[in-house]
Short mmCIF file of C-alpha atoms and ligand atoms in Angstrom, two decimals:
data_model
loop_
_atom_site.label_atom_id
_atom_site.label_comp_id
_atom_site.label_asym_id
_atom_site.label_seq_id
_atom_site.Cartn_x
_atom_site.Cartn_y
_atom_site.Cartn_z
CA UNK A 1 0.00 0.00 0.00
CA UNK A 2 1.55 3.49 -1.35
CA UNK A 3 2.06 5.49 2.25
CA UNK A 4 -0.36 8.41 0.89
CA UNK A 5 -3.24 6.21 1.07
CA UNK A 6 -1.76 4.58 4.29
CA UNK A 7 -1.96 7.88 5.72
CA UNK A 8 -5.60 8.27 4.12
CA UNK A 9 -6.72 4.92 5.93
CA UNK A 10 -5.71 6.25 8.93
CA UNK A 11 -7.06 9.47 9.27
CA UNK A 12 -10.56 7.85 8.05
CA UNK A 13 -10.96 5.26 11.10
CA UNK A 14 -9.73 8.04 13.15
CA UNK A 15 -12.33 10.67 11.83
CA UNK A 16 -14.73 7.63 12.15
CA UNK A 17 -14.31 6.91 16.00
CA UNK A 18 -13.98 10.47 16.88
CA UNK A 19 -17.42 10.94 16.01
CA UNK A 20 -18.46 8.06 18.98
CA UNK A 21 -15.57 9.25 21.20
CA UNK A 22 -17.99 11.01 24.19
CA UNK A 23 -16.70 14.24 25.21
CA UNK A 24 -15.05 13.45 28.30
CA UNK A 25 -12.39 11.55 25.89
CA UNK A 26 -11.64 14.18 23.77
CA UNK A 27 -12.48 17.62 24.88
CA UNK A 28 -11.32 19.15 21.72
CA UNK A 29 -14.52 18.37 20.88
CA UNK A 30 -16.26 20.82 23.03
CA UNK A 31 -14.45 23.78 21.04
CA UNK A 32 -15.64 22.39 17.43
CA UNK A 33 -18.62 24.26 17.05
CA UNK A 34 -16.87 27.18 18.67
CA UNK A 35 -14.61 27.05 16.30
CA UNK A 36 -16.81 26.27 12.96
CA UNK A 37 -19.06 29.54 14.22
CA UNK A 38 -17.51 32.64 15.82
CA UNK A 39 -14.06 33.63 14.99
CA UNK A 40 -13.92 35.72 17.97
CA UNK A 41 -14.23 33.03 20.88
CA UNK A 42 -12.07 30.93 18.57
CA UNK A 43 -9.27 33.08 18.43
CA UNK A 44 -9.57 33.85 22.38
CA UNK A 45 -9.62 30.19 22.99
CA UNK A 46 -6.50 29.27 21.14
CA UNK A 47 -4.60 32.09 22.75
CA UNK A 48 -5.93 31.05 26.13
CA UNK A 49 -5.57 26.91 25.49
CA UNK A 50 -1.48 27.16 25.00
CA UNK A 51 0.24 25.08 28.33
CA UNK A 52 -3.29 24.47 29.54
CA UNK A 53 -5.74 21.51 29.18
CA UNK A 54 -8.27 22.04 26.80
CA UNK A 55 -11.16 21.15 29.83
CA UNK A 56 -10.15 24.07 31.22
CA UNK A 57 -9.81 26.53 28.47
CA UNK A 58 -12.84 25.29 27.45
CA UNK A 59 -14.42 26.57 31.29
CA UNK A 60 -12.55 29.34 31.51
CA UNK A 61 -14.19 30.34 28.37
CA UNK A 62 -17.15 30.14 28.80
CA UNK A 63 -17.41 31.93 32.26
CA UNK A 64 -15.28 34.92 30.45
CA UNK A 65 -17.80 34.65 27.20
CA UNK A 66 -20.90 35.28 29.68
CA UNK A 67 -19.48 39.08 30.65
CA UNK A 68 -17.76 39.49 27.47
CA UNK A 69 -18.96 37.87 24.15
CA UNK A 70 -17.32 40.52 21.81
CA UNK A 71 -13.71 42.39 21.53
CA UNK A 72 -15.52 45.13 22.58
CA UNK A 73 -16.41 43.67 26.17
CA UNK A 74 -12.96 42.49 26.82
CA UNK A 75 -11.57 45.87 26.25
CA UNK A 76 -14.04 47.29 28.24
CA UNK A 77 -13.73 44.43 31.58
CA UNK A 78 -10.64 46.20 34.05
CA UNK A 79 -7.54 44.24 34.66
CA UNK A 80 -8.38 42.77 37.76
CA UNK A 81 -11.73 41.39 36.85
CA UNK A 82 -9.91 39.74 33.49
CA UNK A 83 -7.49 38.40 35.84
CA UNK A 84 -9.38 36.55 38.33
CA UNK A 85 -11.61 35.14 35.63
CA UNK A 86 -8.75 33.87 33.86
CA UNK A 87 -6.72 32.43 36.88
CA UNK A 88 -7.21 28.77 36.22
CA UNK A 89 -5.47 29.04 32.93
CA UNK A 90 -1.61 28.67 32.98
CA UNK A 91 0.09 32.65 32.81
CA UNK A 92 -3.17 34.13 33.24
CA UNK A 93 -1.94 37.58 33.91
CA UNK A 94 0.22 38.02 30.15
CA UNK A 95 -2.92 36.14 28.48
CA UNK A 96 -4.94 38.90 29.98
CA UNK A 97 -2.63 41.50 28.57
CA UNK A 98 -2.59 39.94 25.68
CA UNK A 99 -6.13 38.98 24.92
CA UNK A 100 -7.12 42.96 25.83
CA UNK A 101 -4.22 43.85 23.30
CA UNK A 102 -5.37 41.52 20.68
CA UNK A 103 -9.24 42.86 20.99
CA UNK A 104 -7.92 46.82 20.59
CA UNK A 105 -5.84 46.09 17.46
CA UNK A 106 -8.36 44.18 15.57
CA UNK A 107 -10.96 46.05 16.51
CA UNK A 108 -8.95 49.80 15.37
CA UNK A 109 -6.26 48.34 12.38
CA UNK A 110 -8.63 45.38 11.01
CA UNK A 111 -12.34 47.00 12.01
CA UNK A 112 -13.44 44.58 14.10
CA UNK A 113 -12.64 41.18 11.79
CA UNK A 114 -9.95 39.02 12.19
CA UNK A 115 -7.21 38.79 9.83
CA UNK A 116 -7.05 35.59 7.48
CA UNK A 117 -3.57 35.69 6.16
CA UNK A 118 -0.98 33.98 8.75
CA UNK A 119 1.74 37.25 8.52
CA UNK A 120 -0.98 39.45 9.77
CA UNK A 121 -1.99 36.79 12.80
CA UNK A 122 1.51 35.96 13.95
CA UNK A 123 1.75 40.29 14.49
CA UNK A 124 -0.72 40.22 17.09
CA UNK A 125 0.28 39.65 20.81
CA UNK A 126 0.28 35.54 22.15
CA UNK A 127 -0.32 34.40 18.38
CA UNK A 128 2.74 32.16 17.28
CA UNK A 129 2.95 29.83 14.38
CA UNK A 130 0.99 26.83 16.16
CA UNK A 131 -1.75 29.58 17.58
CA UNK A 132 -2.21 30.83 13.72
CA UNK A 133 -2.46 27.65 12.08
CA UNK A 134 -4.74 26.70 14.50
CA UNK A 135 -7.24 29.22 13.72
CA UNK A 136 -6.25 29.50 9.96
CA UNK A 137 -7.43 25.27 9.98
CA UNK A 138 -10.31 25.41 12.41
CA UNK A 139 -12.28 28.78 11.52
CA UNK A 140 -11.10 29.85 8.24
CA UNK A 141 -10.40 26.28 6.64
CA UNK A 142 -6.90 27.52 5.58
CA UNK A 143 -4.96 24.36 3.84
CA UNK A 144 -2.44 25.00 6.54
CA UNK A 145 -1.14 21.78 9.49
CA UNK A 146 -1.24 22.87 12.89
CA UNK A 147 1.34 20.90 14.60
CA UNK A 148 1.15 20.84 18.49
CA UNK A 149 2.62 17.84 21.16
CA UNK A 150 -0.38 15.55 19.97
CA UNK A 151 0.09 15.94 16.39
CA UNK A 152 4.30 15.32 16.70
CA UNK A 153 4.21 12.31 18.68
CA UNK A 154 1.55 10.58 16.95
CA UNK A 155 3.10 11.81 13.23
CA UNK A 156 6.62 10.38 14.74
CA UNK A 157 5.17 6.68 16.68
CA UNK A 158 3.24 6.25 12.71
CA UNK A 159 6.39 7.16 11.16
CA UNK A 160 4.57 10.05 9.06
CA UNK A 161 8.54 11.49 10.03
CA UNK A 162 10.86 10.83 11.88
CA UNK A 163 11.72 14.67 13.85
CA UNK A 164 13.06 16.32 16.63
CA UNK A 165 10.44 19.51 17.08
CA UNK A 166 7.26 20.17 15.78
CA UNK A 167 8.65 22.80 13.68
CA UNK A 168 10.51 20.05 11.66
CA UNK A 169 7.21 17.69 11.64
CA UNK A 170 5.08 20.01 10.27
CA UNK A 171 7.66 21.18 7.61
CA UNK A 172 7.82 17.04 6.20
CA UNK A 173 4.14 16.62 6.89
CA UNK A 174 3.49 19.08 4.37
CA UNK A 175 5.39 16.28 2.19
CA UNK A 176 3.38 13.48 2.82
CA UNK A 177 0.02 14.42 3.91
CA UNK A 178 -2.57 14.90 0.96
CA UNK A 179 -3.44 18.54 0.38
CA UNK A 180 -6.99 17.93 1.25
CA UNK A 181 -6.19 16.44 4.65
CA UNK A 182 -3.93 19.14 6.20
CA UNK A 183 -6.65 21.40 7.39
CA UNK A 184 -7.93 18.08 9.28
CA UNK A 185 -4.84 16.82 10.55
CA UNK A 186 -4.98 19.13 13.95
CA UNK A 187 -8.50 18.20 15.25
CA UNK A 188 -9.07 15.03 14.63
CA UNK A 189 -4.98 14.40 15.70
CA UNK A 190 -5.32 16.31 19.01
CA UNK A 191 -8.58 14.36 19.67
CA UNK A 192 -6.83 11.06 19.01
CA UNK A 193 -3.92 12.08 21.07
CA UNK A 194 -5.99 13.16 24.61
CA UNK A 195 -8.17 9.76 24.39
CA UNK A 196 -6.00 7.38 23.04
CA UNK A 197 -2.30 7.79 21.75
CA UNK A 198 -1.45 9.68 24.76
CA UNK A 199 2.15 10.19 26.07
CA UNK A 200 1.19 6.68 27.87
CA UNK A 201 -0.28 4.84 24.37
CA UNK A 202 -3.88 3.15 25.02
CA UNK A 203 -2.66 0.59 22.67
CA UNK A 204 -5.01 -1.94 23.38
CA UNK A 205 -8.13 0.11 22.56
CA UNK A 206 -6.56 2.12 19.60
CA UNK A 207 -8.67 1.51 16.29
CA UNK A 208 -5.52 1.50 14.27
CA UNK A 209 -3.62 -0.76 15.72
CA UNK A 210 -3.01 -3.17 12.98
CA UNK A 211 -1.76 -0.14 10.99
CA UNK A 212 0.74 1.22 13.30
CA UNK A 213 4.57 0.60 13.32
CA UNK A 214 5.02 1.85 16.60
CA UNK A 215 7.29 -0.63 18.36
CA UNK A 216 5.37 -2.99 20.46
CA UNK A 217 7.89 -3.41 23.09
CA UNK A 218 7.41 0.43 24.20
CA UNK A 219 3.98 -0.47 24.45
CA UNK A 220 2.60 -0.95 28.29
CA UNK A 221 1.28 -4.60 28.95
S1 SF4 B 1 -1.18 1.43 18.31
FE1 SF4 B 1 -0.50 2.58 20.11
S2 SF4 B 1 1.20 3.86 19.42
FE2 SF4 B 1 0.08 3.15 17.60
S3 SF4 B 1 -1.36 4.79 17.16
FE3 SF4 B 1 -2.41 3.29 18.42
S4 SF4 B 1 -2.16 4.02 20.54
FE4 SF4 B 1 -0.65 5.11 19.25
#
C-alpha cells in the first residue's frame, strides 16, 4: 500500500471513531462548534488553550464569554476582573494582557474582523505559528497543518517522520500528507492524542492498531 493512502486509511478510522468518542475523551470536541461559528471566541480560545488543558480553556471560556462575548467587552472588563476570571489558565496575567491587546488592534487596524492571512496573525500579541495555524485550519479552513505535542508524537510513533520539534514535523508533513487532509490533521490528531495515543499509548483500545509501526515493546502490557 503506497504510504499516501496509508496515511488516508488512517485518518478515516480516526475521523470515524472520533465521532463516537464522548466528550469526556476528547475535549477538543467541546471547542468544534466554537470554532466552525464565531471567529472571535475561537481566536480567544487558542490564545488562552497554549500550556493548559483544553477542559479548562474550554471553562474558563465560557465563564469569560458570559461578561464578554465581543472584543468590545474584553476591552471594556478592568484588569483585575480579566485576571481573576482567567486564573485557572496557565500565565493568566500576560494572556490577559494579551487577549485585551489583541481585541484593541483588531478592533482599530482590522475593524473589528480578524485577519485571514498567517503574517498578519503571527503580528498580534500571544499568536505564534501553532496559535495561527490553528485558527487559519479550524475557523477559516486555511490548507495550513497545525502541529502541536499531539500531532508530533503521533506523526513520529506512525512514522509520518521521523523529527526532533514540531517545527521540523510540520515542515515534512506538508510532504506526505494529501493537500486535502492538512486542514484536518490538527483536530481530529489532538482528539486522538488526549483519548488514546497519549504520552502513555492506550494501545489496546486504539482503532488502528493493525496499521501502526510503533514498536510494540514500548507499548505498556
Ligand atoms: S497502536 Fe499505540 S502507538 Fe500506535 S497509534 Fe495506536 S495508541 Fe498510538
Amino acid at each position: 500500500m503506497m504510504e499516501k493512502e496509508k496515511i488516508e486509511i488512517i485518518l478515516e478510522i480516526i475521523k470515524r471513531e472520533f465521532e463516537k468518542w464522548p466528550k469526556e475523551l476528547a475535549t477538543v470536541k467541546q471547542m468544534i462548534e466554537v470554532h466552525n461559528n464565531e471567529p472571535f471566541k475561537s481566536l480567544i480560545m487558542a490564545v488562552l488553550s497554549t500550556q493548559t488543558k483544553d477542559s479548562i480553556t474550554s471553562k474558563v471560556s465560557k465563564e469569560l464569554f458570559k461578561i464578554a462575548p465581543n472584543f468590545e467587552k474584553i476591552i471594556e472588563l478592568n484588569d483585575e476582573e480579566l485576571e481573576k476570571i482567567l486564573k485557572p489558565i496557565s500565565f493568566y496575567k500576560r494572556k490577559a494582557k494579551y487577549i485585551k491587546e489583541i481585541s484593541k488592534i483588531i478592533l482599530e487596524k482590522y475593524n473589528g474582523k480578524i485577519p485571514s492571512e498567517y503574517e498578519e496573525l503571527i503580528k498580534l500579541p500571544g499568536i505564534g505559528r501553532k496559535v495561527a495555524n490553528v485558527f487559519l485550519s479550524h475557523v477559516y479552513k486555511k490548507d495550513v497543518i497545525a502541529v502541536d505535542t499531539h500531532v508530533h508524537r503521533i506523526a513520529n510513533r506512525l512514522k509520518w517522520v521521523k523529527t526532533k520539534t514540531p517545527e521540523q514535523t510540520e515542515k515534512k508533513l506538508y510532504e506526505v500528507i494529501p493537500k486535502h487532509l492538512w486542514k484536518d490533521i490538527n483536530l481530529y490528531l489532538v482528539a486522538f492524542g488526549q483519548a488514546i495515543c497519549s504520552y502513555k499509548p492506550k494501545c489496546n483500545i486504539c482503532p488502528i492498531f493493525e496499521l501502526c509501526p510503533y514498536e510494540r515493546k514500548n507499548m505498556p502490557k
